[in-house]
Structure formats: C-alpha cells, structure tokens
CSV table of C-alpha atoms and ligand atoms in Angstrom, one decimal:
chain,number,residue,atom,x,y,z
A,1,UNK,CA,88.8,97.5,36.2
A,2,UNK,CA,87.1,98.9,33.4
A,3,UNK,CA,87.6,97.5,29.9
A,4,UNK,CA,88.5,100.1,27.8
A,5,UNK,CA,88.7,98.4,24.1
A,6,UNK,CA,84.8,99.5,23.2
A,7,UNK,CA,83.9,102.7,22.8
A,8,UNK,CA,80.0,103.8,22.7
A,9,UNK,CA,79.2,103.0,18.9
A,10,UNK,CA,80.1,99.9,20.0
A,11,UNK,CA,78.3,99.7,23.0
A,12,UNK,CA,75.1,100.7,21.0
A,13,UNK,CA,75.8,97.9,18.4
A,14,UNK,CA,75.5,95.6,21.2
A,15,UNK,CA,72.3,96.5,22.5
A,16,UNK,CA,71.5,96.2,18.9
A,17,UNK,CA,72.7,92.2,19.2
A,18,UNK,CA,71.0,92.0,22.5
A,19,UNK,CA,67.7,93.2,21.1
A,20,UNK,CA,68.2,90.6,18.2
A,21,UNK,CA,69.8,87.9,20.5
A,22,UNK,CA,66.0,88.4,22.9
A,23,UNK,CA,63.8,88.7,20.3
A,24,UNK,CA,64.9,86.0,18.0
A,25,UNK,CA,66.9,83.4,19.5
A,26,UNK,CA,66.0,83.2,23.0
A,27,UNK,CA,62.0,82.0,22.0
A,28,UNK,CA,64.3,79.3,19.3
A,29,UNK,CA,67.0,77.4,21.1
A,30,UNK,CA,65.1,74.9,22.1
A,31,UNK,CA,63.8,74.3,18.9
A,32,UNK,CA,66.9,74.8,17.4
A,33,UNK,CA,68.7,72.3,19.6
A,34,UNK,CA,66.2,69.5,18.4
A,35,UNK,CA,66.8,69.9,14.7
A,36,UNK,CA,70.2,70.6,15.0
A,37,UNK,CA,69.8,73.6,12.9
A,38,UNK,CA,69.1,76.9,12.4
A,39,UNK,CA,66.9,78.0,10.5
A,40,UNK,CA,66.8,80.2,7.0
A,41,UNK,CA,64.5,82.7,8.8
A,42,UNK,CA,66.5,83.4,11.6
A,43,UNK,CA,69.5,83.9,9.6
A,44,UNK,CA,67.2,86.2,7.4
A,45,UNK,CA,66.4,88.4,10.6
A,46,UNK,CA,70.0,88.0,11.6
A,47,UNK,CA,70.6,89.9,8.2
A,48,UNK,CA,68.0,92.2,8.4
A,49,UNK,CA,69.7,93.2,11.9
A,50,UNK,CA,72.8,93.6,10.1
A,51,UNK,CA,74.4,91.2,11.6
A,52,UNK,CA,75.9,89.5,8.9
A,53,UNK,CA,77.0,93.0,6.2
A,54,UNK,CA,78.0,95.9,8.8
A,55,UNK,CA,81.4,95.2,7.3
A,56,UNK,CA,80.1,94.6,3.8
A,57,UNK,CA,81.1,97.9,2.0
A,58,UNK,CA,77.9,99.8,1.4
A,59,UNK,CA,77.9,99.3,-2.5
A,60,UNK,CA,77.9,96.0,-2.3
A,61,UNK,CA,74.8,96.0,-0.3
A,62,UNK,CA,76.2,96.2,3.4
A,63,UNK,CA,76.6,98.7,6.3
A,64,UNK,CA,80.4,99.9,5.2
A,65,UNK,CA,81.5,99.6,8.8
A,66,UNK,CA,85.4,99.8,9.2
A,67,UNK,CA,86.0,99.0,12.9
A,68,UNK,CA,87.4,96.0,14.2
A,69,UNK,CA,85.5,95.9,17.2
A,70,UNK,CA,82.3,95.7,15.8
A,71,UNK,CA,83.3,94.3,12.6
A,72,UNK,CA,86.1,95.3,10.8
A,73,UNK,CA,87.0,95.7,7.0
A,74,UNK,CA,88.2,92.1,7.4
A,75,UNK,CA,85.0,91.0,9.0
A,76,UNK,CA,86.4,90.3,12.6
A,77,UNK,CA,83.4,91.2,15.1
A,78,UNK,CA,84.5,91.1,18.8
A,79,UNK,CA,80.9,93.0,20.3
A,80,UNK,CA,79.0,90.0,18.3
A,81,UNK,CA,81.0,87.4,19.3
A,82,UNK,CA,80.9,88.4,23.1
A,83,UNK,CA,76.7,88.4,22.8
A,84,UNK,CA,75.7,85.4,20.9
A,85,UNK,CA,78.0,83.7,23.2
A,86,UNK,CA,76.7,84.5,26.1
A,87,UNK,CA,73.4,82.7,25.2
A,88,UNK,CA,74.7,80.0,23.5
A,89,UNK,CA,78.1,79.2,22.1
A,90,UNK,CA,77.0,77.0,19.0
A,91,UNK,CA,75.2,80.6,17.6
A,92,UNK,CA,78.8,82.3,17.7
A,93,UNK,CA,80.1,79.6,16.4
A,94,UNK,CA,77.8,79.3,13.3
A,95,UNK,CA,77.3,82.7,13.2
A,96,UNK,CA,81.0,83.3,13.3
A,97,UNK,CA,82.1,81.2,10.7
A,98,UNK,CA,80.1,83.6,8.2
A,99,UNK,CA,80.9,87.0,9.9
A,100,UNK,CA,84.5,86.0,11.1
A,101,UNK,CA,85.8,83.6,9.4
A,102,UNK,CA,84.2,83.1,5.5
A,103,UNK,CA,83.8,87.3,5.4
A,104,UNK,CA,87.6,87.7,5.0
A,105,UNK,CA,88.2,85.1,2.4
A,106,UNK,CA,85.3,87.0,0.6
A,107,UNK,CA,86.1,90.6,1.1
A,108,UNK,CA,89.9,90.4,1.1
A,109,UNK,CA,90.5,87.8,-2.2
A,110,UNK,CA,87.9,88.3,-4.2
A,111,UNK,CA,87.9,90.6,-7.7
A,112,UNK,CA,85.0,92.9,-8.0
A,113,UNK,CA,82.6,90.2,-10.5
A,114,UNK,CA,82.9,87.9,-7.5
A,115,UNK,CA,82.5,90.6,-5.1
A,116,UNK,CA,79.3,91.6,-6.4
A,117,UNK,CA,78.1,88.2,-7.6
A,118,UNK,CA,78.3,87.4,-3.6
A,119,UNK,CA,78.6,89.8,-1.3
A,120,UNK,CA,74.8,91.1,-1.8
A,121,UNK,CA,73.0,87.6,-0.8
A,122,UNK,CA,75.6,87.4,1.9
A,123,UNK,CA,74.9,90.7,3.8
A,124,UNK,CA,71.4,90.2,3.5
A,125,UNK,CA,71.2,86.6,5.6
A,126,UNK,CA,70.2,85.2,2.5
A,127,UNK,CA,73.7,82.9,2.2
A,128,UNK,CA,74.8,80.9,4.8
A,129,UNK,CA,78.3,80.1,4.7
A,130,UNK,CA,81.1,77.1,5.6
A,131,UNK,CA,84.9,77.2,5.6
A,132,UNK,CA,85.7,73.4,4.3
A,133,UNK,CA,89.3,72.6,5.1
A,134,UNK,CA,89.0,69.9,7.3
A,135,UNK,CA,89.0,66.0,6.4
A,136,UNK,CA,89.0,62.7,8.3
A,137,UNK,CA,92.5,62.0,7.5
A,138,UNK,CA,93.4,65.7,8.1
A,139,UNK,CA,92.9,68.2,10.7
A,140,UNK,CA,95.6,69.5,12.3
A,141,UNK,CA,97.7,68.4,9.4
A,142,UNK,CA,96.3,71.1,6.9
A,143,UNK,CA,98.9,69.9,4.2
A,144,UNK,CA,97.7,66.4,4.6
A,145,UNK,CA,94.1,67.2,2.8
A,146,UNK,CA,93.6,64.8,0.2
A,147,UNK,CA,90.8,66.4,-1.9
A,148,UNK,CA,91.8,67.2,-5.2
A,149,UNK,CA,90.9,70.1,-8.1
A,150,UNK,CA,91.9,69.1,-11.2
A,151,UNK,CA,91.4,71.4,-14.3
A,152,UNK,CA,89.1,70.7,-16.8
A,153,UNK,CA,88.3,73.1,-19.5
A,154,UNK,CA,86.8,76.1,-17.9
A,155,UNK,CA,86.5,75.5,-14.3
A,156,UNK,CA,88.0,72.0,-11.9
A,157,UNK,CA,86.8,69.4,-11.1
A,158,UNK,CA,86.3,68.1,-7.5
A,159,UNK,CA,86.8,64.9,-5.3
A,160,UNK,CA,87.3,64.2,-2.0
A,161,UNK,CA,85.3,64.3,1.8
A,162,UNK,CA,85.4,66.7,4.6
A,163,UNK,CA,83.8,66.2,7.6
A,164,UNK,CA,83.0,68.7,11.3
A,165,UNK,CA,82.0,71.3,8.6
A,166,UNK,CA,80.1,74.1,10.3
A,167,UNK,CA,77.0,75.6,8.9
A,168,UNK,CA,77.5,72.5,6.2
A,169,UNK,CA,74.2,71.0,5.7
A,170,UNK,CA,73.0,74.1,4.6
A,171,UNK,CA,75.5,75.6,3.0
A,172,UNK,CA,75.1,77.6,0.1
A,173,UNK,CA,78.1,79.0,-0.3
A,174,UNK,CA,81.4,76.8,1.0
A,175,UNK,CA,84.8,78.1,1.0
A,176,UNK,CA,86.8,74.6,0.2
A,177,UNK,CA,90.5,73.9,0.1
A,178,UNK,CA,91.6,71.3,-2.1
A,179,UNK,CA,95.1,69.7,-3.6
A,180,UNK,CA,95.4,71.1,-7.2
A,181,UNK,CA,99.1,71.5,-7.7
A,182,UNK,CA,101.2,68.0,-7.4
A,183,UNK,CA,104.6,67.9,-6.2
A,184,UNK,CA,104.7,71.3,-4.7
A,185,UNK,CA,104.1,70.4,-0.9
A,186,UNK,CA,103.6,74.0,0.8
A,187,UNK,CA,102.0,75.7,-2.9
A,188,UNK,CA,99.6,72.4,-3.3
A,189,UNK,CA,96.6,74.0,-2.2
A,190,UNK,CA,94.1,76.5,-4.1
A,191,UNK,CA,90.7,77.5,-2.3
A,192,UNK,CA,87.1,77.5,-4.1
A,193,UNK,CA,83.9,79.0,-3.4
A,194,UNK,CA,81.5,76.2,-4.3
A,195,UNK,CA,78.0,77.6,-4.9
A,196,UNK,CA,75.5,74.4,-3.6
A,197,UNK,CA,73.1,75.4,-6.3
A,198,UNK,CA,75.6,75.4,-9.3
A,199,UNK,CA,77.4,72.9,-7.9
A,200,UNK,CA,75.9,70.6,-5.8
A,201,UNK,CA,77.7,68.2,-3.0
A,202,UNK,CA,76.8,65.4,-1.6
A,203,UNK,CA,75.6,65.8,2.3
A,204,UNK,CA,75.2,64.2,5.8
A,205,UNK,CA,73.3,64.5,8.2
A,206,UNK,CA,74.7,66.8,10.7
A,207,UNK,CA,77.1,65.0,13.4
A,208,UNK,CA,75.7,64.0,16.5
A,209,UNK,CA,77.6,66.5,19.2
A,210,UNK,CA,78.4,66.4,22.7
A,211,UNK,CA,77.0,70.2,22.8
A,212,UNK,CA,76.3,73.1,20.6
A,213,UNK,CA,73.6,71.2,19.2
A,214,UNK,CA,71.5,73.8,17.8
A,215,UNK,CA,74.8,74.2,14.5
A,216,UNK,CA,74.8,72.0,11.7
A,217,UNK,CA,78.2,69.9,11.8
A,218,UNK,CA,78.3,67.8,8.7
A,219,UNK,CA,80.3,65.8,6.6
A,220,UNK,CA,80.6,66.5,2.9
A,221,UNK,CA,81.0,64.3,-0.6
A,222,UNK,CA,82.4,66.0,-3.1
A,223,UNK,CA,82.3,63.2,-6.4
A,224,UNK,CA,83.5,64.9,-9.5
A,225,UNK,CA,81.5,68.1,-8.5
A,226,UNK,CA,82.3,70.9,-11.1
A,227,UNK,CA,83.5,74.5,-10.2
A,228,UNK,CA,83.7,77.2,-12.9
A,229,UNK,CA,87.1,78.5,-13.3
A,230,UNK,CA,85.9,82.2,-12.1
A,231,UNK,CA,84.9,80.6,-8.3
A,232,UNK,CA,89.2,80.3,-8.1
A,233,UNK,CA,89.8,82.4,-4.8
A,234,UNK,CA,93.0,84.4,-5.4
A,235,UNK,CA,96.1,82.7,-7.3
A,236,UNK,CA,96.3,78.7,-7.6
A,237,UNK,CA,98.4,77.1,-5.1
A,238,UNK,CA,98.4,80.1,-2.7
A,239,UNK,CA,95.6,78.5,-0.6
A,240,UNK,CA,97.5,77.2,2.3
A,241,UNK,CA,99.2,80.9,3.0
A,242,UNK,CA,95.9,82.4,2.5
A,243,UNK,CA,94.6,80.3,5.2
A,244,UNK,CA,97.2,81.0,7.3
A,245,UNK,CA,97.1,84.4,7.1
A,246,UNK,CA,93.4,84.4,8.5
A,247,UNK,CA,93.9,82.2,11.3
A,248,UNK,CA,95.1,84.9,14.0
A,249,UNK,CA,91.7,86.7,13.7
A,250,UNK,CA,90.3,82.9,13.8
A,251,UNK,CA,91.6,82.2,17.2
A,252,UNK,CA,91.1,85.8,18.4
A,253,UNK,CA,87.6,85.4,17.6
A,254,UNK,CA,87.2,82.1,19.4
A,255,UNK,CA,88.9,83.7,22.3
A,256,UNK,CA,86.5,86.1,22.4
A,257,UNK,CA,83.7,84.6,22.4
A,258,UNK,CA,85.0,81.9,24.9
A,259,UNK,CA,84.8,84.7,27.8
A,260,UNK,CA,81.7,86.2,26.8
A,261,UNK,CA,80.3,82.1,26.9
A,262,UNK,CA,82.5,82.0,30.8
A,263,UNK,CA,81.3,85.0,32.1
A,264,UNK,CA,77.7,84.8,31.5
A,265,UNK,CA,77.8,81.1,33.2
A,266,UNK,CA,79.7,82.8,36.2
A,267,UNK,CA,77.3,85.7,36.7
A,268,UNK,CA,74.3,83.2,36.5
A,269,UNK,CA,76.4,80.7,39.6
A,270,UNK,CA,77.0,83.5,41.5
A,271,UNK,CA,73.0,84.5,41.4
A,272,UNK,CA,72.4,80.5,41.9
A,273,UNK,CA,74.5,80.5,44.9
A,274,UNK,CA,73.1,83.0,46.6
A,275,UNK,CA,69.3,81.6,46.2
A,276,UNK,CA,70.4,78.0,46.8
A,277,UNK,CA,70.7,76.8,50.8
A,278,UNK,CA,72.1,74.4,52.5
A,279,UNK,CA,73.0,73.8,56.7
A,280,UNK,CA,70.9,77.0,56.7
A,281,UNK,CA,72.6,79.8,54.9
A,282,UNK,CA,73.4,80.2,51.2
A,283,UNK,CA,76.0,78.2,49.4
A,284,UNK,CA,77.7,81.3,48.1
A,285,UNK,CA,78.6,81.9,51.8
A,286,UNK,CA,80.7,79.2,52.2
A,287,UNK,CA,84.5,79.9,52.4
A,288,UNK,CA,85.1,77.3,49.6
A,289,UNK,CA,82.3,78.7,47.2
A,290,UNK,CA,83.7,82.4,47.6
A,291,UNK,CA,87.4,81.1,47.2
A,292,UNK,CA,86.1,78.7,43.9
A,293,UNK,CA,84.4,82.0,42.3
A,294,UNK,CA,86.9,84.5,43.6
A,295,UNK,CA,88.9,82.1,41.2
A,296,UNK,CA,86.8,82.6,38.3
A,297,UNK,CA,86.7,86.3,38.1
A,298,UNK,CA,90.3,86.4,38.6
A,299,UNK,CA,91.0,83.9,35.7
A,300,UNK,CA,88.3,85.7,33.5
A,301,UNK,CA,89.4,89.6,34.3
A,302,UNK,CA,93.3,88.7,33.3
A,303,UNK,CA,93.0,86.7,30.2
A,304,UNK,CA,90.3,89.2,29.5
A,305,UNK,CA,92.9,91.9,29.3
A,306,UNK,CA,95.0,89.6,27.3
A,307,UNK,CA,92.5,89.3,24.5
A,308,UNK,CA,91.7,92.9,24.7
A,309,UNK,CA,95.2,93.7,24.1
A,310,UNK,CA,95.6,91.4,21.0
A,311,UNK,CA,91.9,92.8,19.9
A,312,UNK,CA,93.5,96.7,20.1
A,313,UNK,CA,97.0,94.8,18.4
A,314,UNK,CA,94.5,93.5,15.4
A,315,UNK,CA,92.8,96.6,15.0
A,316,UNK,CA,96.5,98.1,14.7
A,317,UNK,CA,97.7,95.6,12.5
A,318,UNK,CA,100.2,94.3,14.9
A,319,UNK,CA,98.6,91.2,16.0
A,320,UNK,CA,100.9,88.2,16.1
A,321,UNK,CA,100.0,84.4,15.2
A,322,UNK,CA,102.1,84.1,18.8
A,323,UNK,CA,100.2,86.4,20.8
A,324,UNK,CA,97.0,84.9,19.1
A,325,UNK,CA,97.6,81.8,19.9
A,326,UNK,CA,98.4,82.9,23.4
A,327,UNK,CA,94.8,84.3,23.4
A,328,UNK,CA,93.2,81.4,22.4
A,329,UNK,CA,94.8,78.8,24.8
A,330,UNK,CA,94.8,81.3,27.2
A,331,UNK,CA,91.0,81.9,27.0
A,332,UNK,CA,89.5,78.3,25.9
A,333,UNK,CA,91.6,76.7,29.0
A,334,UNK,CA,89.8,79.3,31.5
A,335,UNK,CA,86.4,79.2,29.8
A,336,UNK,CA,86.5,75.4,30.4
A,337,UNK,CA,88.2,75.5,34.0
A,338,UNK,CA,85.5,78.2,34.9
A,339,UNK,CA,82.5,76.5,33.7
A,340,UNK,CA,83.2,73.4,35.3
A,341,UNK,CA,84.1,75.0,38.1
A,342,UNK,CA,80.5,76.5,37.8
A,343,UNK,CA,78.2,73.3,37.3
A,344,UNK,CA,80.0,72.2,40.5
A,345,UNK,CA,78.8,75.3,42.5
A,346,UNK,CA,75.4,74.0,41.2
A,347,UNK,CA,75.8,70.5,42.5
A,348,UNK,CA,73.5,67.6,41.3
A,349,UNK,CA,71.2,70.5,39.2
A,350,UNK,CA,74.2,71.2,37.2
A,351,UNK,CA,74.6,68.2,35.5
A,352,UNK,CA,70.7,68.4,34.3
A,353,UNK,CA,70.0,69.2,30.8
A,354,UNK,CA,67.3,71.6,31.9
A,355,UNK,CA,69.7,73.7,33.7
A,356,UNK,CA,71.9,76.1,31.6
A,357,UNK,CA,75.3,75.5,32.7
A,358,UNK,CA,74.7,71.7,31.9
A,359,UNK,CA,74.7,73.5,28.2
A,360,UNK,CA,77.4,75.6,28.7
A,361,UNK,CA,80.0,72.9,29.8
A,362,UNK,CA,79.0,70.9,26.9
A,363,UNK,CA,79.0,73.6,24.2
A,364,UNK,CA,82.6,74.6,25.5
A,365,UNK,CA,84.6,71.2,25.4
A,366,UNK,CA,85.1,71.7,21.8
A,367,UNK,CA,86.8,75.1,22.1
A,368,UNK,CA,89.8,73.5,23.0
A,369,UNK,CA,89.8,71.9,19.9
A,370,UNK,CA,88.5,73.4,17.3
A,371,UNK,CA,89.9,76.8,15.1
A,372,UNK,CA,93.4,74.6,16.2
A,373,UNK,CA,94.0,72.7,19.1
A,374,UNK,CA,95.4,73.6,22.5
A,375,UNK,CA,98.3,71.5,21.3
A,376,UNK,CA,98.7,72.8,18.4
A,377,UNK,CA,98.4,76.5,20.0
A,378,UNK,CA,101.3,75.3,22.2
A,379,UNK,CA,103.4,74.4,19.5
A,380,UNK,CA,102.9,77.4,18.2
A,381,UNK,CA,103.9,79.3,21.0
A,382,UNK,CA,106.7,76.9,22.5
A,383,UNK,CA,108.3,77.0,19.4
A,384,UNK,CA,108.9,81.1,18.8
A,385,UNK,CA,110.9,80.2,22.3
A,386,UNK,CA,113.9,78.6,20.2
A,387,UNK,CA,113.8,75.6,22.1
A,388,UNK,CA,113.9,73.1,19.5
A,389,UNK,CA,116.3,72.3,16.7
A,390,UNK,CA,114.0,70.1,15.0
A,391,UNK,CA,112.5,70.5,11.9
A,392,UNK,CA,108.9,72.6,12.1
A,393,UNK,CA,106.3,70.5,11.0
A,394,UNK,CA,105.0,72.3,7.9
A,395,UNK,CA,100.9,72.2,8.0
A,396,UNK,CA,100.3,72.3,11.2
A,397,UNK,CA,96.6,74.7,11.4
A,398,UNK,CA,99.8,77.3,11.9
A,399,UNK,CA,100.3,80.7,11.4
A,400,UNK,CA,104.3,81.1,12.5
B,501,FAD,C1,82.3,71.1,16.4
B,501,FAD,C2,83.4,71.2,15.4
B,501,FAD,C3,83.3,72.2,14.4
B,501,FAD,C4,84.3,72.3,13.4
B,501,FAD,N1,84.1,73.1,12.4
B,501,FAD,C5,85.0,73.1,11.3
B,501,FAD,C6,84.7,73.8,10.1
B,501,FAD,O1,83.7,74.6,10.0
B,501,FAD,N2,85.6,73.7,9.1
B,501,FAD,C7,86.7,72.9,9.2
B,501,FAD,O2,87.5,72.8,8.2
B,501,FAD,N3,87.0,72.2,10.3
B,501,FAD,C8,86.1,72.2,11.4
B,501,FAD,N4,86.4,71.5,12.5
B,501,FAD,C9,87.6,70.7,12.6
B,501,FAD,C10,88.6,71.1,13.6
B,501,FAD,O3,89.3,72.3,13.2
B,501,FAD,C11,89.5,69.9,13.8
B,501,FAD,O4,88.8,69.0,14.6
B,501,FAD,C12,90.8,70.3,14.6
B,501,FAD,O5,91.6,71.1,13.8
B,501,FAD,C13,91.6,69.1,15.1
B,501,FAD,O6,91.8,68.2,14.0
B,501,FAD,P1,91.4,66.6,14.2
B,501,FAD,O7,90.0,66.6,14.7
B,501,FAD,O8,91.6,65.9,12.9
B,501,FAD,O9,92.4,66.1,15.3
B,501,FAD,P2,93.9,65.5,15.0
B,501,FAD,O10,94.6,66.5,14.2
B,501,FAD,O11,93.8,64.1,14.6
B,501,FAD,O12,94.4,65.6,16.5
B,501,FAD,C14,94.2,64.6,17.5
B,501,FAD,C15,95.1,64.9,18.7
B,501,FAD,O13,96.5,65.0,18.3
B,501,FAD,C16,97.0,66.2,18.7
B,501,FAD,N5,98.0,66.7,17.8
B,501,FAD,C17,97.9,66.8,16.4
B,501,FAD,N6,99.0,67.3,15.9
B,501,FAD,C18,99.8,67.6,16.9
B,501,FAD,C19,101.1,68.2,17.0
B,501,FAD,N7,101.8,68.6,15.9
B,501,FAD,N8,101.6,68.4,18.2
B,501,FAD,C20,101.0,68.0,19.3
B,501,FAD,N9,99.8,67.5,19.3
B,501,FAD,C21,99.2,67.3,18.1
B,501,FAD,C22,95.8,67.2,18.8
B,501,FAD,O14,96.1,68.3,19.6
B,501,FAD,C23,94.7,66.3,19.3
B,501,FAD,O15,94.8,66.2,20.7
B,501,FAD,C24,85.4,71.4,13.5
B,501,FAD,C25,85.5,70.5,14.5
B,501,FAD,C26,84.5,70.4,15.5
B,501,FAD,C27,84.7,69.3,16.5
C-alpha cells in the first residue's frame, strides 16, 4: 500500500538527507563509533545541508520551512528521522534531540533577544544541543529531580547531577530542568538554557553503551554553576507542563525513526537470505524464513500506518499524548521484535560486530526505554481506559 503522508517536496528533502547521509556519514561511523562522538564538522556539514534550521524562520538565519513532515514550525522532522535511522539509529537520536526535541523549547518559548541570541549558531550546525531532565534518582519520576535553581541577584544559581544526557559532552547549549519553586509539587520546576561557554558544567566522559556508540551519552555536574536571569525559558515554575506539552512529538519522533531503523535491517535480511545457502537452496526459501519475514513486513506496514496517522493528526493539531504513546510502544516493540527476528535469519554472522544487523539490534534495545518507557507508555494508555481508581501518579515522563 502506498504511504500517502509525504508529498514530493518532501520526497526531494530526502534525497537531500540521503545525499548528506552518503557523503558524510557513511565514510564516519566507524570512526565515530570509536570515539564515541561526533564530530564538530560533521555537525557543521549537517548545518550547511540544512539539516538542523529548515524550520528556523528565515530571519533568524534558517530555511522558514512550515511543514511537519519535513520539519515543522515546532521542529518535528519525520523525512529526517526516517533517513538517519536507517543508517544508524544513534545519528537520529543525536541528531534528533537538536532538530526534534531542543528546536521546540527554542522556537516555541523563547522571546525574540533569546531567539536571535540562539537560533543563528543553531541553524548553522555551529551549536549542538542536549535536553537535561534526567537524573540518577529520577527518570521516569520527572517530579522527583533534585537539582535546584535558586535566585541570586540577576540570574540562579545551579546544583545538582544528570546523567544519559544526549549530545552532553559537547554541549554548548543544554536545555536543563531544575527545582526552583519549594513546596509547590506540580509548579516546582523552571527550565534554563545553560550556555557551556558562560556557564560552564562539570563533564563525564560519555557512558559506555550497549549500542549507538557513535552519540555522546554523559553525565553532568552542575556545582553552583551561574545562569543569567535572561537564559529563564518561559515563566518560573511552568517547566514540568512545558515538558509535557512536547513529549507527544518526542515519542512520535522516536516512533518514526524506529521503523525507518526496522525496515532498513529487514530489506538488508531479505537480500542476505537470498545470497546465503544452505542444504542447497537459499535460506529465504525455507517455509520458516518466508513465514518469519512475511511477519516483519506485516508488523512494520500496520504500525507504519499507525504512526502515519498520528504524524497527519500532529500536523493537524490533533495529536493525542494517548495515540502518541500508542505509536511509540506500538513502533519500538516491532522495531525490536523485527530486528531480532532479523540477526536470526542471519544465523552465527548476525551476532558479529562486523555485520550490520549486529549494530542494529544493539542500537535499538534502548528505544524501549528511552523518550519514556514502554511501561510508562502503558500507563499512559491503560489509564485513559478508566480502569483504575487509584490516584495518577503525578510525574510520570507523562503527557495525560
Ligand atoms: C541512551 C540513552 C539516552 C538518553 N538521553 C536522555 C537525554 O538526552 N536527556 C534526558 O533527560 N534523559 C535521557 N535519557 C534518560 C531516559 O529518558 C530514562 O532512562 C528513562 O526515562 C527511564 O528512566 P530511568 O532510566 O531512571 O528508569 P526508571 O525510571 O528507574 O525505571 C526502571 C524500570 O521501572 C519501570 N517503571 C518506572 N516507573 C513506572 C511506573 N509508573 N509504572 C510501571 N513501571 C514503571 C520502568 O518502565 C523501568 O522498567 C536517556 C537514556 C538512555 C539510556
């Protein structure tokens, strides 16, 4: 069936990520697997592509793009997502979390001095971003964050750790959600864009992952780091709603790129098992391999229409944190079922580093955790059935 959520612009602007995607990242993985990083050229080229400011309005030095499906006004960029992915998950994730997920907080809850001060650097690839909410007593439990903001004079002042921050060793700009109101449990949080240069935080290394290895992951030390009063996103205390209100373009996004990641690592098995032999004929002719793929397209064609459905609900304004959720569990569960199913097809070859679904099931594990768990999706979702009379718990990565 054919998908009918793109329409040609769009299908141009992904042979425009393709191009950059073959030219540029292809020749790095490797390299950018070993040092756990990517590097500040890449995301230069990645800028100069205009990956990173389609959605940027033009004065502001961006490509004034209003489409959802290729960006949107809010930043959410479903062609990108589907591309980047289907090389390599960690590069939609890190390239994500500036393009889908910091873009918002930046374009949506800014006032014009901050709008110009960083949107600029940001379209151009010359900022790379993080989103810091998450801490090592506090992950799903967003209202259990312990870092605080206190005021002090002109700006706040800073304390506390987060750790699994994307994109966080090099970081110039970080989006971080702290405590700064006591005593009002859902109005406690306020958000801040800490500039590393102004104000600079203590680093890790990045994490040691299962996969994704070419993004940073890293834990970060904020000890009485000073932000000026005018790096406040929005109104203090309004943080945790804020966040909230982003996280159904979050998940979308994740689900997204989470068939894009499947269905390239399909397409590859089915070429594997036609080239690969065994008892004499090719392993893709054996009942059980047609029946195990036959699988995997099915799984990948219906939660694809899913996620197109909430991505044409997002671009109307309709999309639900329900039906987001859906898509995220929905998606993440068959991208891992698929893939696994997929290093199977490839027998003792799949589980070898060199071989690319090795990568693949090892980048996707985490998909079922991070952006909100598949628990906490479930929750979500189990509880707009009116099962439960007992009490919502409040700070849950939720958006109901
Ligand atoms: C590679 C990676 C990148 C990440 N990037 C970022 C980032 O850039 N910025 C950021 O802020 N965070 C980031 N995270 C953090 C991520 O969002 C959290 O790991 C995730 O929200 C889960 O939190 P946790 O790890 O503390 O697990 P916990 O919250 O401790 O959960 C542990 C288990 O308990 C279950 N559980 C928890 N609460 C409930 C509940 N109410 N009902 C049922 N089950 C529940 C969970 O589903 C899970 O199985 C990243 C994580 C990883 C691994």
């Amino acid at each position: 069936m054919k998908r009918t959520v793109f329409e040609p612009e769009h299908e141009s602007y992904r042979q425009v990520v393709r191009e950059f995607v073959n030219r540029h990242l292809v020749a790095q993985i490797d390299r950018h697997r070993r040092e756990h990083s990517i590097d500040r050229q890449t995301w230069r080229t990645s800028g100069e592509f205009g990956l990173l400011g389609f959605f940027v309005p033009e004065q502001y030095g961006g490509g004034g793009a209003a489409d959802f499906r290729f960006d949107a006004v809010q930043g959410f960029n479903a062609v990108q997502g589907e591309e980047l992915s289907r090389l390599s998950y960690g590069y939609a994730s890190a390239f994500g979390i500036n393009t889908d997920i910091v873009a918002p907080y930046l374009l949506e809850l800014t006032t014009e001095e901050q709008k110009q001060r960083w949107l600029p650097a940001f379209a151009a690839g010359e900022t790379i971003a993080s989103i810091a909410i998450t801490e090592p007593n506090a992950g799903s439990d967003v209202l259990g964050i312990r870092t605080t903001a206190t005021r002090d004079g002109s700006g706040w002042i800073l304390n506390g750790a987060k750790t699994f921050i994307t994109n966080g060793s090099s970081a110039d700009l970080i989006v971080v959600a702290a405590k700064s109101e006591k005593d009002k449990p859902s109005r406690s949080i306020s958000l801040f864009v800490v500039e590393t240069v102004a104000s600079p935080v203590d680093r890790g290394p990045s994490l040691e992952k299962v996969g994704q290895t070419e993004v940073e992951t890293s834990e970060l030390f904020f000890d009485n780091v000073y932000v000026d009063a005018a790096n406040l996103l929005g109104e203090p205390g309004a943080g945790f709603g804020y966040m909230v209100e982003r996280l159904a373009q979050e998940r979308l996004s994740c689900a997204i790129a989470s068939l894009g990641h499947a269905r390239a690592a399909m397409e590859e098995t089915i070429e594997y098992v036609r080239q690969r032999s065994a008892f004499g004929q090719p392993i893709g002719s054996f009942q059980a391999s047609r029946f195990r793929l036959a699988d995997c397209h099915t799984m990948l064609d219906v939660a694809t229409a899913w996620v197109d459905r909430c991505i044409e609900a997002h671009i109307e304004g309709q999309l639900t944190p329900v039906d987001a959720a859906k898509a995220k569990l929905a998606a993440t569960e068959v991208q891992n079922k698929v893939i696994d199913d997929c290093l199977q097809l490839h027998g003792g070859y799949g589980y070898m580093q060199e071989y690319r679904i090795a990568q693949a099931w090892q980048d996707a594990r985490v998909t079922r955790i991070f952006g909100g768990t598949s628990e906490v999706m479930r929750e979500i979702i189990g509880r707009s059935l009116s099962l439960s009379t007992q009490p919502s718990q409040k700070g849950v990565r939720d958006a109901s």
